[in-house]
């Protein structure tokens, strides 16, 4: 618990410092602690340390942890790739879904209300998840037509082999395209353990930070 508290403090300090360097208010930046592969007990400790937002990327695991933590007030973010057939089930526990990346998924989510990010793929590999930048306007139009879905903004993962700040600048540019279709979709979910400072400099509003806070993830069983 002390080590966890120390790492959380260190990351909070890093966020405050990066916000200062960017001339931004750290209070306007939401830190989502990514707890995938970790037990519900760790999520509970994080909540006791003041964490309000947690991120999960694996549906089955998230269902179980969310149920175990029904007594804890947390905002749950689903950040993993999402199959259309799981969409309704994820909506049951996820307050925010960060991985909407294709019109088919928009259709699958339409029956219930959700706050969503549109995930942008910054690589040339379609298997990485996310919409290709060229297809973003069409996806934005599709989701804008669905009254139950509130688009918060764009989500992205900086690719290996590209300077993160450059990658995040591409997200910031794509955000203008998105806002051309949905003016209120101003948020940016970007920045992880290794690159959150760069993300803050490029305007991140939602950081998704795992290992820098939780320590190494246990290996999947
Ligand atoms: C695991 C994960 C993170 C957190 O990664 P860390 O490097 O542990 O901070 C952030 N975003 C997504 C989409 C993830 O899957």
Short mmCIF file of C-alpha atoms and ligand atoms in Angstrom, two decimals:
data_model
loop_
_atom_site.label_atom_id
_atom_site.label_comp_id
_atom_site.label_asym_id
_atom_site.label_seq_id
_atom_site.Cartn_x
_atom_site.Cartn_y
_atom_site.Cartn_z
CA UNK A 1 0.00 0.00 0.00
CA UNK A 2 2.83 2.43 0.84
CA UNK A 3 4.61 1.63 -2.40
CA UNK A 4 1.37 2.11 -4.29
CA UNK A 5 0.80 5.44 -2.53
CA UNK A 6 4.38 6.49 -3.33
CA UNK A 7 4.03 5.67 -7.02
CA UNK A 8 0.67 7.44 -7.18
CA UNK A 9 2.20 10.52 -5.55
CA UNK A 10 5.14 10.45 -7.94
CA UNK A 11 2.84 10.29 -10.96
CA UNK A 12 0.61 13.04 -9.58
CA UNK A 13 3.75 15.15 -9.15
CA UNK A 14 4.81 14.43 -12.73
CA UNK A 15 1.38 15.41 -14.00
CA UNK A 16 1.43 18.67 -12.02
CA UNK A 17 4.89 19.47 -13.37
CA UNK A 18 3.94 18.74 -16.98
CA UNK A 19 0.76 20.80 -16.62
CA UNK A 20 2.79 23.71 -15.29
CA UNK A 21 5.23 23.40 -18.20
CA UNK A 22 2.29 23.41 -20.60
CA UNK A 23 0.63 26.38 -18.87
CA UNK A 24 -2.39 24.20 -18.08
CA UNK A 25 -4.46 23.53 -14.96
CA UNK A 26 -3.69 20.02 -13.67
CA UNK A 27 -7.16 19.94 -12.09
CA UNK A 28 -8.65 19.90 -15.59
CA UNK A 29 -6.82 16.66 -16.41
CA UNK A 30 -8.44 13.34 -15.46
CA UNK A 31 -6.09 10.52 -14.51
CA UNK A 32 -7.51 7.08 -15.26
CA UNK A 33 -5.56 4.38 -13.45
CA UNK A 34 -5.40 1.34 -15.73
CA UNK A 35 -5.85 -1.75 -13.54
CA UNK A 36 -6.08 -4.55 -16.13
CA UNK A 37 -4.68 -7.90 -14.87
CA UNK A 38 -4.65 -6.60 -11.29
CA UNK A 39 -7.11 -7.92 -8.69
CA UNK A 40 -10.12 -5.99 -7.40
CA UNK A 41 -8.27 -5.58 -4.10
CA UNK A 42 -5.76 -3.28 -5.80
CA UNK A 43 -8.56 -1.20 -7.28
CA UNK A 44 -10.02 -0.88 -3.78
CA UNK A 45 -6.66 0.33 -2.41
CA UNK A 46 -6.45 2.87 -5.21
CA UNK A 47 -9.92 4.17 -4.35
CA UNK A 48 -8.83 4.51 -0.70
CA UNK A 49 -5.91 6.63 -1.96
CA UNK A 50 -8.32 8.97 -3.70
CA UNK A 51 -8.38 7.50 -7.21
CA UNK A 52 -11.76 8.16 -8.83
CA UNK A 53 -11.30 6.76 -12.36
CA UNK A 54 -10.13 3.30 -13.37
CA UNK A 55 -9.56 1.75 -16.79
CA UNK A 56 -10.04 -1.84 -17.89
CA UNK A 57 -9.36 -3.37 -21.29
CA UNK A 58 -10.66 -6.94 -20.93
CA UNK A 59 -14.42 -7.38 -20.75
CA UNK A 60 -14.65 -10.61 -18.71
CA UNK A 61 -12.18 -9.33 -16.13
CA UNK A 62 -13.92 -5.97 -15.90
CA UNK A 63 -17.35 -7.54 -15.28
CA UNK A 64 -16.03 -9.50 -12.30
CA UNK A 65 -14.09 -6.60 -10.78
CA UNK A 66 -16.93 -4.14 -11.23
CA UNK A 67 -19.28 -6.55 -9.43
CA UNK A 68 -16.79 -7.07 -6.58
CA UNK A 69 -16.45 -3.30 -6.15
CA UNK A 70 -20.13 -2.40 -6.26
CA UNK A 71 -19.71 -0.59 -2.91
CA UNK A 72 -16.94 1.70 -4.18
CA UNK A 73 -17.75 4.95 -5.99
CA UNK A 74 -15.63 4.81 -9.14
CA UNK A 75 -15.93 5.92 -12.73
CA UNK A 76 -15.16 2.92 -14.97
CA UNK A 77 -13.52 3.42 -18.35
CA UNK A 78 -13.42 0.65 -20.94
CA UNK A 79 -10.24 1.16 -22.97
CA UNK A 80 -9.80 -2.15 -24.82
CA UNK A 81 -10.82 -3.27 -28.27
CA UNK A 82 -14.54 -3.89 -28.29
CA UNK A 83 -16.43 -6.57 -30.19
CA UNK A 84 -19.88 -5.50 -31.33
CA UNK A 85 -21.49 -8.53 -29.70
CA UNK A 86 -20.06 -7.43 -26.31
CA UNK A 87 -21.12 -3.80 -26.70
CA UNK A 88 -24.35 -3.98 -24.68
CA UNK A 89 -22.65 -5.94 -21.90
CA UNK A 90 -19.82 -3.40 -21.60
CA UNK A 91 -22.36 -0.58 -21.42
CA UNK A 92 -23.74 -2.22 -18.24
CA UNK A 93 -20.68 -1.25 -16.19
CA UNK A 94 -18.57 1.17 -18.21
CA UNK A 95 -19.29 4.85 -17.63
CA UNK A 96 -17.08 5.80 -20.57
CA UNK A 97 -16.03 3.71 -23.59
CA UNK A 98 -12.77 4.86 -25.20
CA UNK A 99 -12.58 2.48 -28.16
CA UNK A 100 -15.37 3.31 -30.60
CA UNK A 101 -13.68 2.86 -33.96
CA UNK A 102 -16.19 1.73 -36.57
CA UNK A 103 -19.77 2.38 -37.66
CA UNK A 104 -20.80 -1.22 -36.86
CA UNK A 105 -19.91 -0.67 -33.22
CA UNK A 106 -21.86 2.59 -33.17
CA UNK A 107 -24.93 0.62 -34.24
CA UNK A 108 -24.34 -1.96 -31.53
CA UNK A 109 -24.09 0.74 -28.84
CA UNK A 110 -27.02 2.83 -30.04
CA UNK A 111 -29.74 1.19 -27.93
CA UNK A 112 -28.39 2.48 -24.60
CA UNK A 113 -26.83 5.78 -23.52
CA UNK A 114 -23.03 6.01 -23.33
CA UNK A 115 -20.26 8.55 -23.20
CA UNK A 116 -17.63 7.58 -25.74
CA UNK A 117 -14.31 8.50 -27.24
CA UNK A 118 -13.57 7.74 -30.88
CA UNK A 119 -10.30 5.83 -31.07
CA UNK A 120 -7.84 6.99 -33.71
CA UNK A 121 -5.32 4.52 -35.14
CA UNK A 122 -1.91 6.20 -35.45
CA UNK A 123 -0.29 3.16 -37.10
CA UNK A 124 -0.70 1.66 -40.57
CA UNK A 125 -1.82 -1.63 -39.01
CA UNK A 126 -5.64 -1.94 -38.98
CA UNK A 127 -5.28 -4.71 -36.36
CA UNK A 128 -4.16 -2.18 -33.75
CA UNK A 129 -7.68 -0.85 -33.27
CA UNK A 130 -8.86 2.65 -33.98
CA UNK A 131 -10.26 4.35 -37.03
CA UNK A 132 -7.83 5.41 -39.77
CA UNK A 133 -7.55 9.22 -39.84
CA UNK A 134 -9.06 9.28 -43.34
CA UNK A 135 -12.17 7.49 -42.06
CA UNK A 136 -12.66 9.70 -38.99
CA UNK A 137 -15.14 12.14 -40.58
CA UNK A 138 -17.47 9.31 -41.67
CA UNK A 139 -17.30 7.68 -38.23
CA UNK A 140 -17.99 11.04 -36.58
CA UNK A 141 -21.06 11.54 -38.81
CA UNK A 142 -22.30 8.05 -37.94
CA UNK A 143 -22.03 8.57 -34.20
CA UNK A 144 -23.36 12.15 -34.35
CA UNK A 145 -26.56 10.70 -35.81
CA UNK A 146 -27.14 8.56 -32.69
CA UNK A 147 -28.83 10.60 -29.95
CA UNK A 148 -27.96 8.13 -27.15
CA UNK A 149 -24.20 8.48 -27.64
CA UNK A 150 -22.26 11.47 -26.31
CA UNK A 151 -18.89 11.85 -27.99
CA UNK A 152 -16.34 13.26 -25.57
CA UNK A 153 -13.45 13.38 -28.03
CA UNK A 154 -10.59 11.32 -29.42
CA UNK A 155 -8.55 8.51 -27.88
CA UNK A 156 -5.20 7.26 -29.16
CA UNK A 157 -2.12 5.25 -28.26
CA UNK A 158 1.25 6.61 -29.43
CA UNK A 159 2.86 4.04 -31.72
CA UNK A 160 6.23 2.47 -30.98
CA UNK A 161 8.90 4.01 -33.15
CA UNK A 162 7.39 7.49 -33.35
CA UNK A 163 8.31 10.35 -31.06
CA UNK A 164 5.23 10.47 -28.76
CA UNK A 165 4.87 14.23 -28.88
CA UNK A 166 4.67 14.09 -32.68
CA UNK A 167 2.07 11.33 -32.50
CA UNK A 168 -0.01 13.31 -30.01
CA UNK A 169 0.23 16.39 -32.23
CA UNK A 170 -1.43 14.30 -34.94
CA UNK A 171 -4.26 13.51 -32.53
CA UNK A 172 -4.64 17.18 -31.71
CA UNK A 173 -4.91 17.94 -35.46
CA UNK A 174 -7.48 15.16 -35.95
CA UNK A 175 -9.43 16.63 -33.04
CA UNK A 176 -10.12 19.70 -35.18
CA UNK A 177 -11.61 17.44 -37.84
CA UNK A 178 -13.81 15.77 -35.22
CA UNK A 179 -14.91 19.12 -33.79
CA UNK A 180 -15.91 20.17 -37.30
CA UNK A 181 -18.59 17.47 -37.08
CA UNK A 182 -19.24 17.43 -33.30
CA UNK A 183 -18.20 20.78 -31.78
CA UNK A 184 -18.56 19.55 -28.18
CA UNK A 185 -16.16 16.60 -28.67
CA UNK A 186 -13.20 18.51 -27.28
CA UNK A 187 -11.51 15.96 -25.02
CA UNK A 188 -8.35 13.97 -25.71
CA UNK A 189 -7.68 10.57 -24.09
CA UNK A 190 -3.96 10.06 -24.59
CA UNK A 191 -0.81 9.53 -22.58
CA UNK A 192 0.30 6.41 -20.70
CA UNK A 193 3.02 5.62 -18.14
CA UNK A 194 5.89 6.42 -20.49
CA UNK A 195 4.53 9.43 -22.35
CA UNK A 196 1.97 11.29 -20.26
CA UNK A 197 4.11 14.44 -20.05
CA UNK A 198 4.23 14.70 -23.86
CA UNK A 199 0.47 14.06 -24.02
CA UNK A 200 -0.20 16.88 -21.55
CA UNK A 201 1.88 19.24 -23.69
CA UNK A 202 -0.36 18.36 -26.67
CA UNK A 203 -3.60 18.91 -24.77
CA UNK A 204 -4.52 15.55 -23.20
CA UNK A 205 -7.53 15.79 -20.91
CA UNK A 206 -7.69 12.09 -19.94
CA UNK A 207 -4.49 10.18 -19.14
CA UNK A 208 -4.58 6.36 -19.04
CA UNK A 209 -1.77 5.35 -16.69
CA UNK A 210 -1.09 1.77 -15.64
CA UNK A 211 2.31 0.44 -14.58
CA UNK A 212 3.77 3.75 -13.38
CA UNK A 213 1.13 3.64 -10.63
CA UNK A 214 0.28 -0.04 -10.19
CA UNK A 215 3.74 -1.50 -10.69
CA UNK A 216 4.24 -4.35 -13.13
CA UNK A 217 1.13 -6.19 -14.21
CA UNK A 218 0.83 -9.80 -13.02
CA UNK A 219 1.09 -12.20 -15.96
CA UNK A 220 -2.27 -13.27 -17.37
CA UNK A 221 -3.49 -16.67 -16.14
C1 LIG B 1 -2.62 -0.94 -20.75
C2 LIG B 1 -3.08 0.30 -21.40
C3 LIG B 1 -2.70 1.56 -20.91
C4 LIG B 1 -1.73 1.76 -19.76
O1 LIG B 1 -0.44 1.40 -20.12
P1 LIG B 1 0.81 1.66 -19.15
O2 LIG B 1 1.98 1.66 -20.06
O3 LIG B 1 0.83 0.53 -18.19
O4 LIG B 1 0.61 2.96 -18.48
C5 LIG B 1 -3.22 2.69 -21.54
N1 LIG B 1 -4.05 2.59 -22.59
C6 LIG B 1 -4.45 1.40 -23.08
C7 LIG B 1 -5.37 1.36 -24.24
C8 LIG B 1 -3.97 0.22 -22.51
O5 LIG B 1 -4.36 -0.96 -23.01
#
